[in-house]
GROMACS .gro file of C-alpha atoms in nm:
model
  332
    1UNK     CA    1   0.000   0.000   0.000
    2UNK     CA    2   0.115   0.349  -0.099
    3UNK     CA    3   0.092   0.638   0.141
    4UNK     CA    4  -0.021   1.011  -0.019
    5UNK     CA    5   0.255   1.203   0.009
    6UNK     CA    6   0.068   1.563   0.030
    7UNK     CA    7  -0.098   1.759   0.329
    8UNK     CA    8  -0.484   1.712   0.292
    9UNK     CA    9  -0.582   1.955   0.555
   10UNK     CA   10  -0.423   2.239   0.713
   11UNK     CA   11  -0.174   2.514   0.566
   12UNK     CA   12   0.135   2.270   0.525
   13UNK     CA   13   0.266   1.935   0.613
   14UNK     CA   14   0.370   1.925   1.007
   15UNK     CA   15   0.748   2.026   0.997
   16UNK     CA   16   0.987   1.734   1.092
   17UNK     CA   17   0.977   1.700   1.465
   18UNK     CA   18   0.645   1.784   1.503
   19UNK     CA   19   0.391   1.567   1.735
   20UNK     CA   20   0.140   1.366   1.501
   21UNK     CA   21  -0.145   1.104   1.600
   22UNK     CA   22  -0.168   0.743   1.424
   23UNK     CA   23  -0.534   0.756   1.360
   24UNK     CA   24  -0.738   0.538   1.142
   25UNK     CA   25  -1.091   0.520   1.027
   26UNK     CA   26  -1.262   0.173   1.024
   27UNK     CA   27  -1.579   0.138   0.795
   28UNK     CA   28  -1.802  -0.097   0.681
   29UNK     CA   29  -1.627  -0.113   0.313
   30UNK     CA   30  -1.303   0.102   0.366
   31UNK     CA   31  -1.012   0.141   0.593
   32UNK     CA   32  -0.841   0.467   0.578
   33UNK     CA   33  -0.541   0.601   0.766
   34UNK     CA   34  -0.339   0.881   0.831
   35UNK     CA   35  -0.058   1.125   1.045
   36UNK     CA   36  -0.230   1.440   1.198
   37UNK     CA   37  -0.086   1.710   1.318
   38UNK     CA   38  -0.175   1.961   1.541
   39UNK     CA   39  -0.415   2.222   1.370
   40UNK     CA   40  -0.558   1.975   1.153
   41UNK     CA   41  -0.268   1.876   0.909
   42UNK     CA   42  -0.253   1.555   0.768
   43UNK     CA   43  -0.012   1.328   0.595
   44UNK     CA   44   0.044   0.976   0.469
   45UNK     CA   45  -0.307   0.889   0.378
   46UNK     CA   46  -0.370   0.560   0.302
   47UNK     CA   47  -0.716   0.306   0.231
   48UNK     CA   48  -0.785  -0.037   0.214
   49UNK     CA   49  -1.051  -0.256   0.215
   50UNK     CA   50  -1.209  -0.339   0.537
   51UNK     CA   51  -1.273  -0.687   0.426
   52UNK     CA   52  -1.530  -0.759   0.773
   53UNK     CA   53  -1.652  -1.083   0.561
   54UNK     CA   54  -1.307  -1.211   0.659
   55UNK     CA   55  -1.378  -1.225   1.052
   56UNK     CA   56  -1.219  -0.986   1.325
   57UNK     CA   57  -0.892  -1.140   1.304
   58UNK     CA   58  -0.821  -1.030   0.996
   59UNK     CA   59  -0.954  -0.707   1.037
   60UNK     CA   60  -0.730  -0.684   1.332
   61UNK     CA   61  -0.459  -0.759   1.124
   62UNK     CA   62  -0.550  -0.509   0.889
   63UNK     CA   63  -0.543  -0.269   1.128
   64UNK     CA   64  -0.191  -0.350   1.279
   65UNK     CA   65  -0.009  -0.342   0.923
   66UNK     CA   66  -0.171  -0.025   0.869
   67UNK     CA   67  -0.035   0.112   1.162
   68UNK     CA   68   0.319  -0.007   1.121
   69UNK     CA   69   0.319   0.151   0.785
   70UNK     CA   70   0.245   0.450   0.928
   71UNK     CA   71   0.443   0.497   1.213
   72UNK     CA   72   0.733   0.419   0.936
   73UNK     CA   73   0.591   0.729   0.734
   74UNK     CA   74   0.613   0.947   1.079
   75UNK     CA   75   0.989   0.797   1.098
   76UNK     CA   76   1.070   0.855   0.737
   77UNK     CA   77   0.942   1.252   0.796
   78UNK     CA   78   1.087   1.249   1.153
   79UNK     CA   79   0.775   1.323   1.301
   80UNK     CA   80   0.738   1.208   1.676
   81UNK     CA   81   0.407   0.978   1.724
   82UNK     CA   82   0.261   1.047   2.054
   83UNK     CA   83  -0.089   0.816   1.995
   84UNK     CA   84  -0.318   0.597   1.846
   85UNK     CA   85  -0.632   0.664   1.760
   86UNK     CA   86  -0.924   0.416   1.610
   87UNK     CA   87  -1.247   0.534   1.476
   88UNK     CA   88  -1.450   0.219   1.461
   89UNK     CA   89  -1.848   0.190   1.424
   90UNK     CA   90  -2.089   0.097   1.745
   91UNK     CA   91  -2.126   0.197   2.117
   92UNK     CA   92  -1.783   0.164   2.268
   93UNK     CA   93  -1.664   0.065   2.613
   94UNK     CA   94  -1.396   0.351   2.609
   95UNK     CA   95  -1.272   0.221   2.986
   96UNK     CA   96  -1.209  -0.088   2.855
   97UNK     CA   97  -1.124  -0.049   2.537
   98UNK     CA   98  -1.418  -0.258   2.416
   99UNK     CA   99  -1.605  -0.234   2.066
  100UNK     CA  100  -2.003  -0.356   2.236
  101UNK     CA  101  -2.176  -0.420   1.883
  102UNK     CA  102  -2.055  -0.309   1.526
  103UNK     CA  103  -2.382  -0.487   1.317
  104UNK     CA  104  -2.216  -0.393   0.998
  105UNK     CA  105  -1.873  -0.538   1.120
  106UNK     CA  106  -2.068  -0.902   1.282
  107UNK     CA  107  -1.886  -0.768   1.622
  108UNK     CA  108  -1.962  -0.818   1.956
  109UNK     CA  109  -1.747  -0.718   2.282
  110UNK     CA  110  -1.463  -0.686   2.092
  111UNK     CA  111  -1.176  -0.596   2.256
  112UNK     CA  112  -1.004  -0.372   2.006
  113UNK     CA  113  -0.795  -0.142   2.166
  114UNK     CA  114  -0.627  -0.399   2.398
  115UNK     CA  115  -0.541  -0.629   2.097
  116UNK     CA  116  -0.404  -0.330   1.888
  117UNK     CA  117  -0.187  -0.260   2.146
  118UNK     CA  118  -0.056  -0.593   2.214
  119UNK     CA  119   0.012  -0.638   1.847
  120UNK     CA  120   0.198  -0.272   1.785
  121UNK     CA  121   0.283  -0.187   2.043
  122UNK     CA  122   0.163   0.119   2.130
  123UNK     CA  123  -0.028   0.194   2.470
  124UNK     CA  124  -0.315   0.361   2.549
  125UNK     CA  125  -0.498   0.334   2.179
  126UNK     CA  126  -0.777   0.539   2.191
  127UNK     CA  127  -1.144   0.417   2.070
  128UNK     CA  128  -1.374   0.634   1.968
  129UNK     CA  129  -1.739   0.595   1.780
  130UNK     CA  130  -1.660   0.672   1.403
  131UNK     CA  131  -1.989   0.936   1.408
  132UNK     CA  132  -1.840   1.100   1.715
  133UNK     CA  133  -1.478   1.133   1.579
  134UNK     CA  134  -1.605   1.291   1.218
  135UNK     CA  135  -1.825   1.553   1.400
  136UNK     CA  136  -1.518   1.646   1.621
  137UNK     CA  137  -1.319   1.672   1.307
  138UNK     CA  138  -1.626   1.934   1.154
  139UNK     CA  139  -1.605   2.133   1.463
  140UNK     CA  140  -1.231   2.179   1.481
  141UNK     CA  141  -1.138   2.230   1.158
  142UNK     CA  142  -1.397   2.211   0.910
  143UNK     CA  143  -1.731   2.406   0.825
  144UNK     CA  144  -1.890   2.346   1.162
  145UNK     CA  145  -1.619   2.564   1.316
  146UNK     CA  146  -1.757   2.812   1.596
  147UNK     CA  147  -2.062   2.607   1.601
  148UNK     CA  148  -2.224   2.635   1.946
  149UNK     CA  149  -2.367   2.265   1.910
  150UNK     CA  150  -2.322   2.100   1.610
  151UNK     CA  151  -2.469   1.726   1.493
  152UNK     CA  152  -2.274   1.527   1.325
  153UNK     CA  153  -2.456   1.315   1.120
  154UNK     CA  154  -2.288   1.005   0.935
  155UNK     CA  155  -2.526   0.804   0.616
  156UNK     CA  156  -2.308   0.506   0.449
  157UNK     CA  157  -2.311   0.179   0.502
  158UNK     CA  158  -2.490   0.233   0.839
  159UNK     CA  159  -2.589   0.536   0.983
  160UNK     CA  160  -2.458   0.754   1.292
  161UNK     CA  161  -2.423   1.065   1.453
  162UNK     CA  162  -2.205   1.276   1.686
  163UNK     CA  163  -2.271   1.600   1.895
  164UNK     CA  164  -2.046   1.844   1.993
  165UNK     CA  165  -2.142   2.137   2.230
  166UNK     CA  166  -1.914   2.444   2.277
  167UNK     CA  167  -1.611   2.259   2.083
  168UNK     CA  168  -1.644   1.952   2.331
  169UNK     CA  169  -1.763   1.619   2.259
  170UNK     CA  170  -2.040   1.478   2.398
  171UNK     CA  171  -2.138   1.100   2.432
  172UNK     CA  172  -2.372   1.034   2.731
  173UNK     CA  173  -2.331   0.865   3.069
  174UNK     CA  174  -2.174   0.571   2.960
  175UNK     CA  175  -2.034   0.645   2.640
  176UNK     CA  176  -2.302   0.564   2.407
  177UNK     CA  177  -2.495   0.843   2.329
  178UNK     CA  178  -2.603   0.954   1.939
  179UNK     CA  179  -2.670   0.646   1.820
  180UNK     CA  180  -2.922   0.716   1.570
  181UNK     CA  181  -2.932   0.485   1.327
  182UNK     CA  182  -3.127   0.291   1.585
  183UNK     CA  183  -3.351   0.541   1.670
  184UNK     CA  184  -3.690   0.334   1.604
  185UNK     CA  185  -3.932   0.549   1.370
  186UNK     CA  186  -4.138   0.276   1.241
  187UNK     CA  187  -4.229   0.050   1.549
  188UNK     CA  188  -4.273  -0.312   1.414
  189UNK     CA  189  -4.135  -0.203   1.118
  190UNK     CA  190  -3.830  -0.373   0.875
  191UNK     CA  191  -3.586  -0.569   1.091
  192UNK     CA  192  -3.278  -0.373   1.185
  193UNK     CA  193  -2.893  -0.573   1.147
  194UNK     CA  194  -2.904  -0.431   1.526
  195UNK     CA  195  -3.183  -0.714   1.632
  196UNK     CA  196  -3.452  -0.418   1.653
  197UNK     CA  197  -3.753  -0.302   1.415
  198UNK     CA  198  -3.820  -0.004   1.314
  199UNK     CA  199  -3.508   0.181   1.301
  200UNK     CA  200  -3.392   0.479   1.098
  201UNK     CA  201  -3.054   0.230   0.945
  202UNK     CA  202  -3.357   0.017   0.789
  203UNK     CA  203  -3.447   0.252   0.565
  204UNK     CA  204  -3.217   0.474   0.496
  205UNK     CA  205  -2.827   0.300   0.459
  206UNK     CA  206  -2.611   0.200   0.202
  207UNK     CA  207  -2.786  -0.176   0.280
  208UNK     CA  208  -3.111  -0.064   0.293
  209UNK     CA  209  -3.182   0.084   0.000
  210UNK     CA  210  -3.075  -0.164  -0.166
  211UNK     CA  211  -3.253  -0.449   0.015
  212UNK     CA  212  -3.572  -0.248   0.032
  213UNK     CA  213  -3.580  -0.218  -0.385
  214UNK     CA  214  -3.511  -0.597  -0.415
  215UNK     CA  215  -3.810  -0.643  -0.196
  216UNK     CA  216  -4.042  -0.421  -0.356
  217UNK     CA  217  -3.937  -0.514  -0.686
  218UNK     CA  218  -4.194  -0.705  -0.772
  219UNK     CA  219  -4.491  -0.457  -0.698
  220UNK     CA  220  -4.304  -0.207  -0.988
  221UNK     CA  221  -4.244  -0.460  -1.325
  222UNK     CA  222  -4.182  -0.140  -1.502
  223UNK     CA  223  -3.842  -0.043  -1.294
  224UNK     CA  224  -3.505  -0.015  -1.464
  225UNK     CA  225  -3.292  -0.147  -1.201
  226UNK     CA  226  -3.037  -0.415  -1.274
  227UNK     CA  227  -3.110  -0.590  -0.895
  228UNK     CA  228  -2.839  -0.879  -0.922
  229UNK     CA  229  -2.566  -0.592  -0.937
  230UNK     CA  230  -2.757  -0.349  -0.766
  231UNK     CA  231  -2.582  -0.012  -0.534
  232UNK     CA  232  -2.683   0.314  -0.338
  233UNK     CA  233  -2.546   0.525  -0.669
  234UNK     CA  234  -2.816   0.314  -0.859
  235UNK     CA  235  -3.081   0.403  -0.647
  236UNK     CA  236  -3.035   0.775  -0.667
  237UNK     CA  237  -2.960   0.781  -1.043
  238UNK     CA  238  -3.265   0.615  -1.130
  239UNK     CA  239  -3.498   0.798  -0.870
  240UNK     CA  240  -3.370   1.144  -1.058
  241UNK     CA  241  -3.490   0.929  -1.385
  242UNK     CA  242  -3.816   0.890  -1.186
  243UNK     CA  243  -3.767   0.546  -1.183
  244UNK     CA  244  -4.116   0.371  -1.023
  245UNK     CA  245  -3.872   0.137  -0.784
  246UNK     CA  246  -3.651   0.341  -0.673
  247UNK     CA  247  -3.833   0.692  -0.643
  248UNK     CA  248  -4.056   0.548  -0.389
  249UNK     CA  249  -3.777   0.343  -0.185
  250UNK     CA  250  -3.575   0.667  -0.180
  251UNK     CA  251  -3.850   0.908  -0.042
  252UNK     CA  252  -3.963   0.685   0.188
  253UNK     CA  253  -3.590   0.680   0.336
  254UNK     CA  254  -3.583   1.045   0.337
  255UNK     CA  255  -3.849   1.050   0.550
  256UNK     CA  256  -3.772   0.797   0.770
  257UNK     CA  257  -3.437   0.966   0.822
  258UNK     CA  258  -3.650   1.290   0.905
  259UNK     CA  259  -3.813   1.232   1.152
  260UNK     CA  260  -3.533   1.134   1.335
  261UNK     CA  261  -3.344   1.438   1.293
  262UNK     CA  262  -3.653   1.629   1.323
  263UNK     CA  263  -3.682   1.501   1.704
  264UNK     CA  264  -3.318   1.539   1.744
  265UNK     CA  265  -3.397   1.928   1.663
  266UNK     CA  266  -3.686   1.936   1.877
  267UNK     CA  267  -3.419   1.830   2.136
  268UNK     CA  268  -3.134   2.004   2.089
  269UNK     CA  269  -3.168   2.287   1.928
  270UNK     CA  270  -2.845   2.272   1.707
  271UNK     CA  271  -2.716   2.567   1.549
  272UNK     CA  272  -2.536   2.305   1.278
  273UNK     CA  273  -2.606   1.985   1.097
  274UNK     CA  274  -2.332   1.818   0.859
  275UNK     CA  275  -2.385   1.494   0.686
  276UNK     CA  276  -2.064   1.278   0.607
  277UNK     CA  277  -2.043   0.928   0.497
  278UNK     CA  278  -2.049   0.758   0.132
  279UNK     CA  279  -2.402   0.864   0.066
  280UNK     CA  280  -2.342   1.260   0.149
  281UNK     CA  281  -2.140   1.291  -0.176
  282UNK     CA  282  -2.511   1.280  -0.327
  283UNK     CA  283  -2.622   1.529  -0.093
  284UNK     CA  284  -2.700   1.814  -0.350
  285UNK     CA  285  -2.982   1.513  -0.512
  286UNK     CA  286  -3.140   1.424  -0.183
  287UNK     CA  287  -3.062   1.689   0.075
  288UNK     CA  288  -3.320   1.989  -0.054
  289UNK     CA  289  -3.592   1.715   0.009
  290UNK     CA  290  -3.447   1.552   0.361
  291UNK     CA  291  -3.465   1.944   0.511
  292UNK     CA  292  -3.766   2.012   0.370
  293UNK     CA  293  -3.932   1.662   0.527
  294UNK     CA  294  -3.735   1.804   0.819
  295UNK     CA  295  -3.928   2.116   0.876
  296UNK     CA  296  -4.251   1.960   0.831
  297UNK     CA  297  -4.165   1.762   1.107
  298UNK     CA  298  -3.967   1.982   1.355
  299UNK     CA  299  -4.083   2.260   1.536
  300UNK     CA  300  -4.056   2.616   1.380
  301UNK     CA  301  -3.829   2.782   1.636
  302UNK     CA  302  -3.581   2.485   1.641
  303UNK     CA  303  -3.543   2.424   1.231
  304UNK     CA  304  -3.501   2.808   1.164
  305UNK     CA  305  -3.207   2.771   1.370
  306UNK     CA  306  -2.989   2.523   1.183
  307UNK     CA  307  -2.770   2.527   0.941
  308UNK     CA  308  -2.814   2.213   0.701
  309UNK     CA  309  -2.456   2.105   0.490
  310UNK     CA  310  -2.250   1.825   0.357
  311UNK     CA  311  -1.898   1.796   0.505
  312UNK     CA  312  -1.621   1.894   0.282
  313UNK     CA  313  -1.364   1.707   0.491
  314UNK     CA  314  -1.287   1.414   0.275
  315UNK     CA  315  -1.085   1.243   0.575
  316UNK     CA  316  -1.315   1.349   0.883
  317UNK     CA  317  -1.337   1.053   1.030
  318UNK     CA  318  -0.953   1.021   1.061
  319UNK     CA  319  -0.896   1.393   1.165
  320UNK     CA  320  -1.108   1.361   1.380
  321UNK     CA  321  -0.996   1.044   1.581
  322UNK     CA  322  -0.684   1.221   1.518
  323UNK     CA  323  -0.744   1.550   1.693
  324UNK     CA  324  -0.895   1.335   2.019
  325UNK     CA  325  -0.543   1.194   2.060
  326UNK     CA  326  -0.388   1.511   2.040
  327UNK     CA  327  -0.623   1.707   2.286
  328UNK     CA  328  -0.512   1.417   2.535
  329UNK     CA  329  -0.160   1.454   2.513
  330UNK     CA  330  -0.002   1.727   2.780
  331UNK     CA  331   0.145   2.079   2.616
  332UNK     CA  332   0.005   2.009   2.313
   0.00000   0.00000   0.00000
């Protein structure tokens, strides 16, 4: 695997000697990786495939040989590693270092950060929920900057969110707040890969749109959807075609997903909502229509107070993770 060789984010790449964070972003398709540095600069990107089909072990492994390449990047640019940092989907033990449930990974109580550490070598790796850590990243260094409480909201393969009020991160009693991709808004509704019904990930994911197309195939003869090779990018393009399949499947998402976000405005009044994730690059086809189901749904006073966006960061999740480590470590 090559490494990018240019700064993605920030002015310049961290001068040699500077302090840098081994963070990495694990997704339900993609592992990336990177260096950052303080004030959001980041080097020696990397991705891979996440490859979950293969079983935690090899993830694991995945995740180790990612690392060593990059602490040799930080050596080749003499840049002093102070942490790791692992963005990973699910509700985390953070304590004890423990992924609880990653559906979309077929994990449960895995003990992540304790296993990375025996197998790198590094201490203290930091876990973080994937949702939570590309928020952060918004809020530091991205759009969301100055935001007074800003929702993070993350739609690809599952979906997630992260909130962070007055530039610090916020994630419940126990570590597993903003979890709403299993916020139910159907009760008895489609069966969630969480064990639930109902829940906002079961209708509007990278999985289930496609699922829910294949399912309702038959009611709509007339569709133009190839199903056997079927994606999310095929389910937008042909609802903008007006496709009778995948128009329907779509909205019905959209509004799923609304009402959720519409009760999360209700709740929290945030000044700023960014959407990252695979499916946000197609935010400029959907997102007029998700923030329009959103007022309908969300009191006045709250919705005329947010700001609705896509991220721009291309590597949130992994400045953010990134930026954790480095508001940990002293005289930073």
């Amino acid at each position: 695997m090559s490494l990018r060789d240019e700064a993605a984010a920030g002015p310049r790449p961290p001068p040699p000697g500077s302090p840098v964070a081994v963070a990495l972003d694990l997704g339900g398709t993609n592992l990336k990786g990177g260096l950052v540095g303080p004030g959001g600069t980041l080097v020696g990107l990397g991705v891979r495939e996440t490859r979950a089909d293969k079983g935690y072990e090899s993830v694991l492994g995945s995740l180790a040989g990612f690392v060593a390449d990059l602490r040799a990047e930080a050596q080749r640019r003499e840049l002093t590693v102070v942490g790791l940092g692992v963005g990973t989907p699910g509700p985390l033990n953070r304590a004890a270092g423990i992924v609880e449930f990653a559906p979309n990974l077929g994990w449960s109580q895995a003990p992540l950060a304790g296993d990375l550490a025996r197998l790198t070598g590094v201490r203290g790796v930091r876990l973080e929920n994937d949702a939570n850590a590309a928020a952060f990243a918004e809020a530091w260094v991205g759009e969301g900057s100055g935001a007074r409480c800003l929702l993070g909201v993350t739609l690809g393969t599952g979906v997630g969110a992260g909130l962070v009020v007055g530039g610090r991160l916020f994630t419940g009693a126990t570590g597993v707040a903003t979890e709403l991709g299993h916020v139910i808004v159907r009760p008895e509704g489609r069966a969630c890969r969480c064990g639930s019904k109902g829940c906002v990930e079961a209708y509007f994911s990278a999985w289930a749109l496609v699922e829910r197309c294949r399912e309702h195939a038959a009611d709509h003869p007339d569709h133009s959807l190839d199903l056997a090779r079927l994606t999310p990018e095929d389910v937008f393009d042909a609802s903008l075609r007006g496709d009778p399949l995948a128009g329907p499947v779509l909205d019905f998402g959209l509004r799923s997903l609304a009402l959720a976000l519409a009760g999360c405005l209700n709740l929290l009044n945030p000044d700023r909502v960014v959407f990252f994730g695979g499916l946000s690059a197609r935010w400029e086809s959907f997102g007029p229509a998700l923030v329009e189901h959103v007022r309908t749904r969300s009191l006045p006073a709250a919705f005329s107070a947010t700001r609705f966006s896509a991220s721009k960061l291309e590597w949130a999740g992994v400045l953010g993770v990134g930026g954790l480590v480095l508001s940990q470590t002293p005289d930073l």
